[in-house]
Amino acid sequence: MSAEPIQPLTPGSVRRLPQGEDFRRNIARRRFIGRIWRYLFFSSLIIGVIALVTLLGTIVNRSFGTVAVQERVNPATLADRPLEDLSQEELLAIAQANISGNVRRRLDREEPLAERNEAELLRIIEEFVLQREVVNSWPLSETLFNYRHIEEQAAEEFPNARLEFRSWVSWDFIVRPMSRTPALAGIRTALLGSIWMIVITMLLAFPIGVGAAIYLEEYARDNLINRIIQTNINNLAGVPSIIYGMLGLAIFVRGLEYFTSGQFLGPGGAPNGRTLISAALTMALLILPLIIINAQESIRAVPNSLRQASYGLGATQWQTIWNHVLPVALPGILTGTILGMSRAVGETAPLIVIGAATYIVTDPSGPFSSFTALPIQIYNWTSRPQDQFRDIAGAGIVVLLILLLSLNAAAILLRNRFRRSI
Amino acid sequence: MANQARVGVEGSSTVLSGVGSETLNLRKRSRPGEKFIQGTLFICGIISIFTTMGIVYVLFTESWRFFGSPEVSISEFLTSTTWQPRVGEFGIWPLLNSTLITSFIAMVVATPLGLGSAIYLSEYATPRIRSILKPILEVLAGIPTVVYGYFAISFMTPLLRLIFGTSTVQIYNMASAGLVMGIMVLPLISSMTEDALSAVPRSLREGAYGLGATRLETALNIVVPSALSGIIAAFIIGISRAVGETMIVAIAAGAGPRFTFNPFEAAETMTGHIARISSGDLGFDTIDYNSIFAIGLTLFIMTLVLNILSGYVVRRFREVYE
């Protein structure tokens, strides 16, 4: 660290190393500096940990909390028992007596009231008869540490409301379709859209990606075109995802609209090319470099002796690859693929550019239907100023993170399972 | 590599007599199936080239249309500091400026933290601490950027407004987006740097210890300089990632291009602008539609240059051992 310039070793000028007390002080100083830096390095790592904890804390804080619920109509005026205890016929009678005109006609058109089950009827009565609404919400931290303040504020601003604890992440939240009222909104359409998109994306990207990796590792000679392919793949991995979105917008949505809107199958396709298939194609291109690079690495790691033994027994090149190289490389390939998959699940920017719908109540019915996806929904809710949209955005993030976590867990399980069987 | 295995069979034209009266022909057979498979795999590989060609083609043709329209000129695009499509003002600088500011803030956060944690993980940590702390950074790397955007707007912005006062810090501001982007880039820089550090052979460290260097002196004077090419490459890739990042700035940095150097003000970045313009039902062949491709082209060129630069640094300045 503090190296002195080296002096020539002439008898008069021999520099003495620090001795005795000096030596000890010098050592102590160097050790002290070392210790300080060690704490600095460690604290930068700890800052990363704190960031992660704060991030998760912020999300959890928002997805649970207290809400003030207000009802326009007192349920006691509708029935003598709690509404939850009523049978389907009784609920139907209440709904028919109290919902009138256009609203009932609209509901009947979706599905006749008489054919709906108790849970659905209860939800309809809550929304249209009781007109139950969440007038305010408070995050978890306030609920736990400052409940008195919530009570005061609620008593002052919403005297008719009652406070209840609410987990914004719930089964209802997952299975309900979109709604313009945050308390009634769900992510059903978004979740289905994401799942459809991922399945199609993987059907496209997995075979192509692994194929390209096999070509580059097993067949490609070291010539110009193959070097270009390799460099190109490495550069594609660094292209921002929003650029892929623009590629998708111009080529798949616009250029190939006749195909991506499903019009080539006959009338009744989507009105434009902003469909699941366009999104899946774009995502496939986006994660291809990732899959190829990972697959290449695991194919490269297969020992050459395995190939030589197979050739020695008279196998052709493809037989060798299919029966010997791929099975050994498979765990690595699958891990890379699942990493690519979780990238595609969370990717938002390209979907925005392609034009995923932000409000859509019907489930996607196939590759050629317009769609929304989980991250799009989170983005949409996050960018609204009202507090309750922030709450359901947090709940959406919890669902998204659980989805990603289970994908990664699946990757680890798969890897371990295959590793054992070889 | 794989082809050499066939050579032995290819050369031999010996005809052995089989068990029966038939003769066994060991001449290399033509296998159309194998050729077909090889061709298919080649097509898989070539798709990536088509992707690049597609990106370049799309960006250039749409930008060509943009610059060809009477309201726009290239010199105005490159020099003007106002971007107001309504009145026909298309200067890239407000967008570029806020992209640079947010990326700068991100790198100020991510570089020291990333370097510090990489040095700790590679030089100091015991295997046990490593196995606990490294996965946490990996989790941080796997979180979708829209979640970081949510974090910026619902935690970082209120925090900044609490510290600096609500009058100085606007609801949407570049500082919040930049700081959170720094957290996002941190695991990338940390893991690339750590790879570079652990590639330095052990013998170099042992040599330094043998001369009486402390752990810190070894790390800073021997290991870091030896891994410098990898560290610089990580830094450049980090910038490229920050420049291309969309969701954090789209959520937290504000809507509306503004030419300002104050990080506490709202200003839209290039990516944020593309996201906002295209999230409506954007009509094709409008000037707005064409303009996002011109911005995209600028972005593409910037990240491409950065990526190529990082590859060059690694190749040119790498210290090769053994």
XYZ file of C-alpha atoms in Angstrom:
744
model
C 0.000 0.000 0.000
C 2.513 2.605 1.101
C 5.511 1.350 -0.830
C 8.554 3.588 -0.535
C 10.761 4.016 -3.597
C 13.481 1.399 -3.582
C 16.934 2.814 -2.838
C 20.073 1.329 -4.322
C 21.822 -0.852 -1.783
C 25.029 1.061 -1.286
C 26.546 0.585 2.156
C 25.890 4.169 3.236
C 22.266 4.337 2.168
C 20.715 1.097 3.416
C 17.326 2.081 4.688
C 16.311 0.350 7.831
C 12.877 -1.190 8.036
C 10.790 0.155 10.920
C 11.865 -1.502 14.104
C 10.377 -2.065 17.517
C 7.670 0.439 18.448
C 7.543 1.967 14.911
C 7.004 -1.446 13.400
C 4.174 -2.238 15.714
C 2.505 1.106 15.110
C 2.792 0.707 11.358
C 1.208 -2.752 11.479
C -1.582 -1.524 13.734
C -2.322 1.375 11.371
C -2.477 -0.888 8.309
C -4.699 -3.344 10.104
C -6.960 -0.515 11.253
C -7.377 0.845 7.720
C -8.040 -2.695 6.541
C -10.752 -3.136 9.129
C -12.480 0.171 8.206
C -12.598 -0.784 4.531
C -13.825 -4.209 5.354
C -16.795 -2.651 7.149
C -17.380 -0.327 4.186
C -17.440 -3.260 1.753
C -19.734 -5.185 4.039
C -22.073 -2.237 4.497
C -22.489 -1.832 0.717
C -23.699 -5.405 0.657
C -25.969 -4.702 3.608
C -27.432 -1.693 1.773
C -28.449 -4.087 -0.980
C -30.123 -6.321 1.600
C -31.861 -3.320 3.174
C -33.102 -2.244 -0.262
C -34.629 -5.662 -0.855
C -36.257 -5.756 2.574
C -37.645 -2.222 2.155
C -38.968 -3.070 -1.281
C -40.787 -6.155 -0.048
C -41.935 -4.255 3.043
C -43.425 -1.457 0.939
C -45.372 -3.981 -1.093
C -46.671 -5.937 1.898
C -47.480 -2.695 3.705
C -49.751 -1.722 0.831
C -51.374 -5.091 0.177
C -52.809 -5.405 3.673
C -54.427 -2.787 5.829
C -57.544 -1.232 7.210
C -60.413 -0.032 5.073
C -63.420 2.099 5.869
C -66.477 0.475 4.292
C -69.664 2.358 3.783
C -73.033 1.013 2.644
C -75.845 3.094 1.199
C -78.453 0.565 2.263
C -78.462 -1.208 5.589
C -78.519 -4.996 4.998
C -80.929 -5.374 7.969
C -83.671 -3.714 5.892
C -83.406 -6.419 3.231
C -83.613 -9.562 5.316
C -84.019 -10.667 8.907
C -80.863 -12.799 8.832
C -77.307 -12.014 7.678
C -77.187 -12.091 3.866
C -74.544 -14.858 3.900
C -77.081 -17.283 5.394
C -79.758 -16.796 2.732
C -80.477 -19.386 0.077
C -80.111 -18.828 -3.650
C -83.880 -18.221 -4.089
C -84.018 -15.620 -1.341
C -80.979 -13.793 -2.697
C -82.492 -13.899 -6.177
C -85.712 -12.365 -4.838
C -83.795 -9.538 -3.162
C -81.747 -8.906 -6.278
C -84.783 -8.867 -8.532
C -86.737 -6.597 -6.201
C -83.976 -4.051 -5.738
C -82.044 -3.926 -9.007
C -83.959 -2.189 -11.687
C -83.820 -1.093 -15.281
C -80.670 -1.028 -17.312
C -78.375 -2.513 -14.692
C -80.495 -5.653 -14.397
C -80.844 -5.986 -18.147
C -77.067 -5.684 -18.470
C -76.476 -8.297 -15.782
C -79.060 -10.587 -17.341
C -77.344 -10.288 -20.671
C -74.012 -11.406 -19.155
C -75.692 -14.348 -17.466
C -79.350 -14.536 -16.314
C -79.646 -13.734 -12.613
C -81.712 -16.837 -11.930
C -78.876 -19.093 -13.110
C -76.191 -17.578 -10.910
C -75.004 -19.202 -7.711
C -75.128 -17.799 -4.191
C -71.652 -16.271 -4.107
C -72.216 -14.407 -7.334
C -75.629 -13.164 -6.267
C -74.180 -12.005 -2.979
C -71.510 -10.068 -4.845
C -74.131 -8.477 -7.099
C -76.297 -7.496 -4.133
C -73.286 -5.986 -2.397
C -72.337 -3.988 -5.450
C -75.726 -2.829 -6.727
C -78.158 -3.012 -3.798
C -76.131 -2.251 -0.696
C -73.752 -0.202 -2.825
C -70.982 -1.182 -0.479
C -67.911 0.867 -1.184
C -64.491 1.353 0.316
C -64.266 5.052 1.084
C -60.756 5.090 2.464
C -57.851 2.765 3.141
C -54.814 2.776 5.407
C -51.637 0.717 5.001
C -50.549 -2.084 7.294
C -47.974 -0.048 9.227
C -50.621 2.429 10.350
C -53.014 -0.388 11.180
C -50.467 -1.978 13.467
C -48.880 1.026 15.129
C -51.289 3.907 14.868
C -54.780 2.420 14.910
C -56.123 5.152 17.160
C -55.335 7.728 14.497
C -57.236 5.700 11.911
C -60.251 5.509 14.193
C -60.197 9.259 14.817
C -59.846 10.060 11.148
C -62.600 7.631 10.177
C -64.979 8.932 12.843
C -64.402 12.461 11.639
C -64.576 12.010 7.877
C -66.812 8.979 7.401
C -69.174 8.727 10.383
C -71.322 6.054 8.724
C -68.478 3.842 7.688
C -67.202 0.850 9.586
C -63.571 -0.141 9.788
C -62.424 -3.586 8.846
C -59.123 -5.292 8.199
C -58.634 -6.144 4.571
C -56.149 -8.253 2.753
C -56.107 -6.926 -0.788
C -54.546 -10.185 -1.908
C -57.321 -12.732 -1.746
C -58.898 -15.503 -3.756
C -61.577 -13.036 -4.871
C -58.867 -10.717 -6.135
C -57.446 -13.505 -8.260
C -60.685 -14.789 -9.775
C -62.547 -11.501 -10.300
C -62.400 -9.739 -13.651
C -61.351 -6.151 -14.045
C -63.431 -3.393 -12.536
C -63.262 0.381 -12.421
C -63.858 0.256 -8.660
C -60.607 -0.759 -6.960
C -62.307 -2.668 -4.154
C -64.088 -4.919 -6.669
C -61.268 -5.247 -9.162
C -59.473 -8.519 -9.783
C -56.677 -9.799 -11.967
C -58.387 -12.787 -13.579
C -58.090 -11.494 -17.157
C -54.547 -10.239 -16.578
C -53.383 -13.523 -15.066
C -54.957 -15.571 -17.854
C -53.419 -13.212 -20.414
C -49.980 -13.653 -18.868
C -50.331 -17.446 -18.781
C -51.499 -17.652 -22.399
C -48.657 -15.400 -23.475
C -46.006 -17.372 -21.587
C -47.182 -20.720 -22.951
C -47.094 -19.502 -26.554
C -43.790 -17.720 -25.989
C -42.159 -20.862 -24.639
C -43.576 -23.039 -27.439
C -41.817 -20.705 -29.873
C -38.644 -19.796 -28.017
C -37.622 -23.117 -26.446
C -37.177 -25.237 -29.598
C -35.658 -22.392 -31.599
C -33.331 -21.377 -28.793
C -32.089 -24.885 -28.081
C -31.806 -25.561 -31.825
C -29.648 -22.491 -32.301
C -27.481 -23.437 -29.335
C -26.960 -26.967 -30.700
C -26.075 -25.563 -34.096
C -23.546 -23.110 -32.676
C -21.910 -25.601 -30.318
C -22.025 -28.867 -32.290
C -22.181 -28.048 -35.989
C -20.859 -24.546 -36.589
C -17.387 -24.341 -38.051
C -15.306 -21.307 -37.239
C -16.199 -19.259 -40.301
C -17.438 -15.744 -40.915
C -21.180 -16.398 -40.848
C -21.074 -18.372 -37.621
C -18.929 -15.750 -35.945
C -21.447 -13.120 -37.034
C -24.295 -15.201 -35.573
C -22.482 -15.546 -32.259
C -21.549 -11.853 -31.954
C -25.031 -10.918 -33.009
C -26.641 -13.039 -30.284
C -24.398 -11.490 -27.643
C -25.313 -7.994 -28.823
C -29.036 -8.806 -28.988
C -28.937 -9.737 -25.307
C -28.026 -6.132 -24.545
C -30.737 -4.446 -26.616
C -33.264 -2.671 -24.348
C -36.579 -4.484 -24.161
C -38.538 -1.455 -25.333
C -36.758 -1.708 -28.703
C -38.149 -5.231 -29.079
C -41.553 -3.740 -28.392
C -41.084 -1.341 -31.283
C -40.006 -4.222 -33.526
C -43.166 -6.078 -32.511
C -45.322 -3.019 -33.093
C -44.020 -2.412 -36.603
C -43.677 -6.028 -37.793
C -46.199 -8.185 -35.917
C -48.929 -5.710 -34.986
C -48.817 -3.626 -38.125
C -47.024 -5.495 -40.915
C -48.547 -8.908 -40.256
C -51.889 -7.598 -39.003
C -53.798 -9.906 -41.379
C -52.299 -12.912 -39.578
C -51.875 -11.682 -36.005
C -55.439 -10.383 -35.790
C -56.695 -13.803 -36.847
C -58.460 -12.449 -39.921
C -56.891 -15.085 -42.157
C -58.991 -17.652 -40.289
C -62.160 -15.923 -41.400
C -64.216 -13.070 -39.998
C -64.507 -12.614 -36.265
C -60.876 -12.057 -35.432
C -59.555 -9.261 -33.275
C -60.105 -5.723 -34.619
C -56.351 -5.157 -34.921
C -53.012 -6.886 -34.527
C -52.595 -6.044 -30.830
C -53.183 -9.664 -29.856
C -51.662 -12.400 -27.721
C -49.800 -13.911 -30.647
C -48.060 -10.601 -31.423
C -47.023 -10.280 -27.797
C -45.819 -13.872 -27.627
C -43.784 -13.521 -30.843
C -42.153 -10.357 -29.501
C -41.408 -11.940 -26.142
C -39.972 -14.998 -27.867
C -37.514 -12.821 -29.794
C -36.704 -10.987 -26.567
C -35.768 -14.063 -24.547
C -34.150 -16.045 -27.399
C -30.633 -14.658 -26.775
C -30.963 -15.493 -23.088
C -32.046 -19.075 -23.782
C -29.414 -19.581 -26.488
C -26.529 -18.295 -24.355
C -27.543 -20.437 -21.359
C -28.110 -23.538 -23.482
C -24.747 -23.023 -25.199
C -23.002 -22.928 -21.851
C -24.522 -26.164 -20.648
C -23.886 -27.936 -23.982
C -20.274 -26.757 -23.858
C -19.958 -28.246 -20.377
C -20.743 -31.776 -21.649
C -17.424 -33.664 -21.664
C -16.056 -34.407 -25.097
C -15.268 -38.001 -24.162
C -19.005 -38.709 -24.205
C -19.255 -37.601 -27.817
C -16.149 -39.512 -28.849
C -17.438 -42.698 -27.231
C -20.722 -42.367 -29.068
C -18.999 -41.774 -32.423
C -16.732 -44.689 -31.690
C -19.746 -46.949 -31.469
C -20.834 -45.764 -34.898
C -23.503 -43.241 -33.958
C -24.175 -40.416 -36.342
C -23.728 -36.844 -35.224
C -27.427 -36.271 -34.569
C -27.765 -39.586 -32.728
C -24.867 -38.532 -30.525
C -26.418 -35.145 -29.802
C -29.919 -36.469 -29.211
C -29.007 -39.498 -27.088
C -25.912 -38.324 -25.237
C -25.258 -34.599 -25.340
C -28.778 -33.294 -24.792
C -29.734 -35.509 -21.825
C -26.600 -34.410 -19.966
C -27.068 -30.755 -20.882
C -30.803 -30.744 -20.152
C -30.777 -29.523 -16.522
C -28.728 -26.483 -17.498
C -30.887 -25.831 -20.545
C -34.069 -26.026 -18.468
C -32.687 -23.671 -15.845
C -31.810 -21.142 -18.529
C -35.222 -21.553 -20.115
C -37.047 -20.943 -16.863
C -34.904 -17.884 -16.210
C -35.969 -16.621 -19.639
C -39.551 -17.462 -18.795
C -39.531 -15.436 -15.592
C -37.978 -12.562 -17.515
C -40.880 -12.724 -19.976
C -43.478 -12.880 -17.180
C -42.239 -9.667 -15.591
C -41.397 -7.739 -18.753
C -43.693 -4.745 -19.211
C -42.220 -2.222 -21.614
C -42.582 -4.228 -24.853
C -46.206 -5.034 -24.006
C -46.979 -1.345 -23.533
C -45.479 -0.513 -26.894
C -47.309 -3.356 -28.637
C -50.493 -1.976 -27.106
C -51.822 -4.519 -24.642
C -55.266 -3.397 -23.538
C -55.398 -1.817 -20.095
C -59.085 -2.448 -19.484
C -60.610 -5.684 -20.661
C -63.245 -7.809 -18.937
C -63.438 -10.869 -21.148
C -61.035 -13.760 -20.733
C -58.613 -14.307 -23.610
C -60.033 -17.076 -25.791
C -57.039 -17.962 -27.936
C -53.875 -16.657 -29.530
C -55.805 -14.193 -31.672
C -57.668 -12.328 -28.947
C -56.789 -8.986 -27.476
C -55.412 -9.278 -23.993
C -53.925 -7.689 -20.949
C -51.134 -9.021 -18.750
C -50.268 -8.914 -15.081
C -47.414 -6.355 -15.277
C -49.496 -4.137 -17.553
C -52.273 -4.142 -14.979
C -49.820 -3.311 -12.184
C -48.390 -0.456 -14.254
C -51.852 0.852 -15.023
C -52.919 0.832 -11.379
C -49.612 2.255 -10.156
C -49.865 5.241 -12.448
C -53.240 6.281 -11.041
C -53.143 8.816 -8.228
C -55.829 7.298 -5.955
C -54.600 5.415 -2.902
C -56.746 2.349 -3.389
C -55.338 1.696 -6.837
C -51.921 1.743 -5.178
C -53.237 -0.926 -2.790
C -54.427 -3.269 -5.500
C -51.249 -2.618 -7.485
C -49.376 -3.871 -4.420
C -51.609 -6.928 -4.278
C -50.970 -7.526 -7.988
C -47.232 -7.376 -7.331
C -47.577 -9.962 -4.563
C -49.271 -12.327 -7.032
C -46.611 -11.611 -9.675
C -43.755 -12.225 -7.243
C -45.334 -15.474 -6.030
C -45.634 -16.573 -9.665
C -41.965 -15.758 -10.306
C -40.877 -17.409 -7.085
C -42.675 -20.631 -7.963
C -41.144 -20.585 -11.459
C -37.684 -20.296 -9.950
C -38.418 -22.976 -7.385
C -39.559 -25.200 -10.247
C -36.256 -24.504 -11.991
C -34.272 -25.590 -8.960
C -36.392 -28.715 -8.410
C -36.149 -29.719 -12.073
C -32.413 -29.245 -12.042
C -31.930 -31.342 -8.939
C -34.234 -34.090 -10.189
C -32.519 -34.440 -13.540
C -29.076 -34.223 -12.008
C -29.835 -37.205 -9.803
C -31.130 -39.416 -12.599
C -28.016 -39.077 -14.760
C -14.621 -30.472 -33.423
C -17.340 -33.002 -33.955
C -16.433 -33.745 -37.527
C -13.102 -35.303 -36.754
C -14.887 -38.343 -35.372
C -16.085 -39.340 -38.832
C -12.716 -39.176 -40.485
C -11.769 -42.755 -39.729
C -14.781 -44.237 -41.434
C -14.628 -41.896 -44.369
C -11.148 -42.949 -45.430
C -11.620 -46.681 -45.341
C -12.865 -48.402 -48.428
C -12.246 -51.891 -47.139
C -14.938 -54.391 -47.837
C -15.124 -57.028 -45.180
C -16.887 -60.262 -45.798
C -19.778 -60.782 -43.489
C -20.938 -63.960 -41.826
C -23.086 -64.987 -44.775
C -22.410 -64.551 -48.434
C -23.328 -60.842 -48.283
C -20.557 -58.265 -48.227
C -20.469 -55.515 -45.618
C -19.997 -52.044 -47.068
C -18.354 -49.610 -44.636
C -18.280 -46.710 -47.107
C -19.759 -43.569 -45.638
C -23.432 -43.478 -46.449
C -25.208 -40.290 -47.391
C -27.749 -39.451 -44.706
C -30.391 -36.973 -45.861
C -31.977 -36.991 -42.392
C -28.779 -35.693 -40.809
C -28.433 -32.987 -43.450
C -32.060 -31.958 -42.899
C -31.572 -31.664 -39.158
C -28.404 -29.640 -39.599
C -30.237 -27.323 -41.980
C -33.120 -26.844 -39.531
C -30.742 -26.039 -36.697
C -28.923 -23.563 -38.918
C -32.218 -21.789 -39.559
C -32.772 -21.580 -35.788
C -29.394 -19.896 -35.488
C -29.990 -17.527 -38.369
C -33.248 -16.247 -36.784
C -31.195 -14.043 -34.491
C -29.692 -12.348 -37.532
C -33.193 -11.748 -38.883
C -34.137 -10.220 -35.521
C -31.280 -7.739 -35.708
C -32.043 -6.992 -39.339
C -35.688 -6.502 -38.392
C -34.812 -4.067 -35.621
C -32.447 -2.066 -37.811
C -34.860 -2.071 -40.764
C -37.850 -0.973 -38.667
C -35.974 1.757 -36.809
C -34.373 3.155 -39.955
C -37.395 3.149 -42.247
C -39.721 4.715 -39.690
C -37.087 7.281 -38.712
C -36.578 7.996 -42.404
C -40.284 8.811 -42.672
C -40.012 10.962 -39.555
C -37.091 12.988 -40.851
C -38.679 13.141 -44.293
C -41.763 14.923 -43.032
C -41.776 18.705 -43.597
C -42.036 19.582 -39.891
C -38.786 17.897 -38.935
C -35.154 18.374 -39.781
C -32.217 16.308 -38.585
C -30.300 19.339 -37.370
C -33.268 20.482 -35.290
C -33.618 16.952 -33.908
C -29.994 16.878 -32.822
C -29.682 20.399 -31.443
C -33.020 21.765 -30.236
C -33.889 21.695 -26.571
C -37.665 21.562 -26.967
C -39.731 18.504 -27.747
C -43.311 19.547 -28.319
C -44.991 17.481 -31.018
C -48.143 19.646 -30.843
C -46.329 22.669 -32.214
C -43.940 20.700 -34.393
C -40.851 21.053 -32.200
C -38.753 17.895 -32.221
C -35.473 18.310 -30.378
C -34.079 15.184 -28.727
C -32.182 17.037 -25.962
C -34.854 17.281 -23.239
C -35.425 13.519 -23.482
C -31.745 12.665 -23.832
C -30.821 14.985 -20.979
C -33.156 13.371 -18.474
C -32.077 9.899 -19.630
C -28.483 10.903 -18.918
C -29.352 12.438 -15.541
C -31.318 9.424 -14.299
C -28.612 7.051 -15.561
C -25.925 9.181 -13.909
C -27.714 9.076 -10.549
C -28.183 5.329 -10.963
C -24.489 4.785 -11.625
C -23.470 6.998 -8.697
C -25.503 4.654 -6.487
C -24.711 1.361 -8.180
C -20.969 1.636 -8.876
C -19.582 2.014 -5.328
C -22.176 -0.336 -3.849
C -21.704 -2.921 -6.588
C -17.921 -2.772 -6.368
C -17.959 -2.883 -2.577
C -20.270 -5.864 -2.352
C -18.365 -7.710 -5.097
C -15.047 -7.181 -3.294
C -16.595 -8.314 -0.026
C -18.145 -11.423 -1.575
C -15.030 -12.407 -3.470
C -12.246 -11.424 -1.031
C -13.665 -11.456 2.487
C -16.829 -13.518 2.829
C -16.701 -16.971 4.376
C -18.575 -19.611 2.331
C -21.418 -19.497 4.840
C -21.973 -15.727 4.632
C -21.609 -15.942 0.857
C -24.299 -18.588 0.606
C -26.674 -16.345 2.551
C -25.942 -12.961 0.985
C -25.367 -13.831 -2.660
C -28.883 -15.240 -3.245
C -30.297 -11.971 -1.881
C -28.543 -10.044 -4.634
C -29.817 -12.630 -7.108
C -33.378 -12.095 -5.901
C -32.865 -8.358 -6.347
C -31.766 -9.048 -9.939
C -34.861 -11.132 -10.658
C -37.455 -8.562 -9.595
C -39.394 -7.152 -12.571
C -38.721 -3.490 -13.288
C -42.389 -2.536 -12.953
C -42.069 -3.531 -9.289
C -39.081 -1.205 -8.933
C -41.213 1.518 -10.455
C -43.869 0.898 -7.833
C -41.172 1.026 -5.161
C -39.908 4.365 -6.516
C -43.296 6.055 -6.513
C -44.632 4.659 -3.245
C -41.464 4.644 -1.134
C -38.552 6.603 -2.601
C -40.519 9.674 -3.706
C -42.313 10.151 -0.346
C -38.962 9.625 1.393
C -37.251 12.298 -0.710
C -40.171 14.654 -0.185
C -39.920 14.049 3.534
C -36.183 14.783 3.612
C -35.958 17.733 1.228
C -39.440 19.178 1.649
C -42.443 18.937 -0.614
C -41.759 22.323 -2.185
C -38.342 21.337 -3.590
C -39.174 17.779 -4.611
C -41.935 17.331 -7.149
C -44.265 14.322 -6.999
C -42.642 12.938 -10.126
C -38.904 13.512 -10.172
C -35.746 12.180 -11.742
C -33.889 11.668 -8.454
C -36.301 9.046 -7.157
C -36.256 7.169 -10.471
C -32.460 7.373 -10.628
C -31.908 6.121 -7.085
C -34.193 3.127 -7.553
C -32.599 2.434 -10.929
C -29.279 2.329 -9.057
C -30.662 -0.425 -6.827
C -31.823 -2.250 -9.939
C -28.392 -2.042 -11.640
C -26.495 -2.907 -8.428
C -26.821 -6.728 -8.646
C -25.755 -6.665 -12.314
C -22.566 -4.727 -11.572
C -21.908 -6.734 -8.434
C -22.196 -10.136 -10.093
C -20.165 -9.181 -13.193
C -17.460 -7.638 -11.008
C -17.391 -10.648 -8.733
C -16.939 -12.942 -11.730
C -14.001 -10.811 -12.847
C -12.450 -10.791 -9.381
C -12.730 -14.517 -8.843
C -11.113 -15.145 -12.233
C -7.877 -13.680 -10.832
C -5.694 -16.684 -9.979
C -5.080 -17.505 -6.339
C -1.328 -17.471 -6.787
C -1.367 -13.684 -7.220
C -3.083 -13.258 -3.876
C -0.764 -15.723 -2.172
C 2.198 -13.822 -3.571
C 0.945 -10.565 -2.096
C 0.266 -12.186 1.270
C 3.735 -13.699 1.175
C 5.225 -10.202 0.826
C 3.321 -9.166 3.929
C 0.391 -7.295 2.358
C -2.831 -7.105 4.325
C -6.063 -8.399 2.904
C -7.141 -4.899 1.878
C -3.794 -4.113 0.236
C -4.014 -7.362 -1.703
C -7.566 -6.671 -2.787
C -7.052 -3.065 -3.893
C -3.512 -3.236 -5.272
C -3.352 -6.713 -6.746
C -6.795 -8.210 -7.387
C -8.767 -5.154 -8.534
C -6.122 -3.934 -11.038
C -5.823 -7.453 -12.449
C -9.584 -7.643 -12.956
C -9.943 -4.057 -14.148
C -11.095 -4.900 -17.691
C -13.954 -6.977 -16.328
C -14.913 -4.277 -13.836
C -14.982 -1.565 -16.515
C -17.041 -3.830 -18.747
C -19.510 -4.317 -15.887
C -19.699 -0.556 -15.440
C -20.403 0.041 -19.132
C -23.056 -2.703 -19.264
C -24.610 -1.080 -16.187
C -24.872 2.267 -17.992
C -26.394 0.565 -21.009
C -28.977 -1.125 -18.798
C -29.828 2.158 -17.051
C -30.190 4.028 -20.340
C -32.568 1.408 -21.750
C -34.614 0.965 -18.577
C -38.220 1.932 -19.128
C -40.681 1.134 -16.376
C -39.038 2.920 -13.446
C -38.757 6.194 -15.324
C -42.172 5.805 -16.928
C -43.751 5.499 -13.484
C -41.627 7.785 -11.331
C -39.829 10.363 -13.506
C -42.944 12.080 -14.777
C -44.718 12.695 -18.066
C -43.867 15.565 -20.350
C -40.428 16.350 -21.786
C -38.700 19.163 -19.950
C -35.173 20.443 -20.309
C -33.916 20.756 -16.754
C -30.840 19.842 -14.788
C -32.635 19.814 -11.440
C -33.005 16.166 -10.419
C -35.952 16.990 -8.168
C -38.058 18.094 -11.109
C -40.151 15.921 -13.379
C -38.713 15.269 -16.821
C -39.530 12.515 -19.253
C -36.755 10.263 -20.526
C -36.494 8.760 -24.005
C -37.855 5.401 -22.905
C -40.538 7.019 -20.768
C -41.679 9.062 -23.743
C -41.862 6.022 -26.025
C -43.896 4.158 -23.399
C -46.317 7.017 -22.808
C -46.873 7.852 -26.469
C -47.466 4.249 -27.431
C -49.684 3.326 -24.495
C -52.614 5.181 -26.034
C -54.211 3.729 -29.141
C -51.487 5.117 -31.349
C -52.512 5.696 -34.959
C -50.116 4.383 -37.593
C -48.385 6.870 -39.893
C -48.915 9.812 -37.594
C -45.951 12.016 -36.750
C -46.114 10.705 -33.150
C -45.847 7.118 -34.364
C -42.829 7.927 -36.505
C -41.187 10.043 -33.833
C -40.925 7.203 -31.303
C -38.897 5.235 -33.843
C -36.455 8.125 -34.186
C -36.069 8.140 -30.393
C -35.776 4.354 -30.454
C -33.035 4.595 -33.071
C -31.088 7.019 -30.861
C -31.527 4.665 -27.910
C -30.525 1.621 -29.963
C -27.354 3.301 -31.223
C -26.416 4.411 -27.698
C -26.831 0.971 -26.139
C -25.180 -0.754 -29.104
C -22.116 1.496 -28.818
C -21.950 0.850 -25.066
C -22.261 -2.919 -25.501
C -19.644 -3.068 -28.233
C -17.369 -0.854 -26.123
C -17.644 -3.200 -23.152
C -16.809 -6.188 -25.337
C -13.832 -4.283 -26.729
C -12.567 -3.380 -23.241
C -12.718 -7.008 -22.173
C -10.863 -8.257 -25.252
C -8.298 -5.481 -25.408
C -7.349 -5.043 -21.771
C -7.856 -8.475 -20.328
C -4.919 -9.764 -18.321
C -4.486 -13.391 -19.296
C -3.023 -15.750 -16.742
C -1.710 -19.314 -17.107
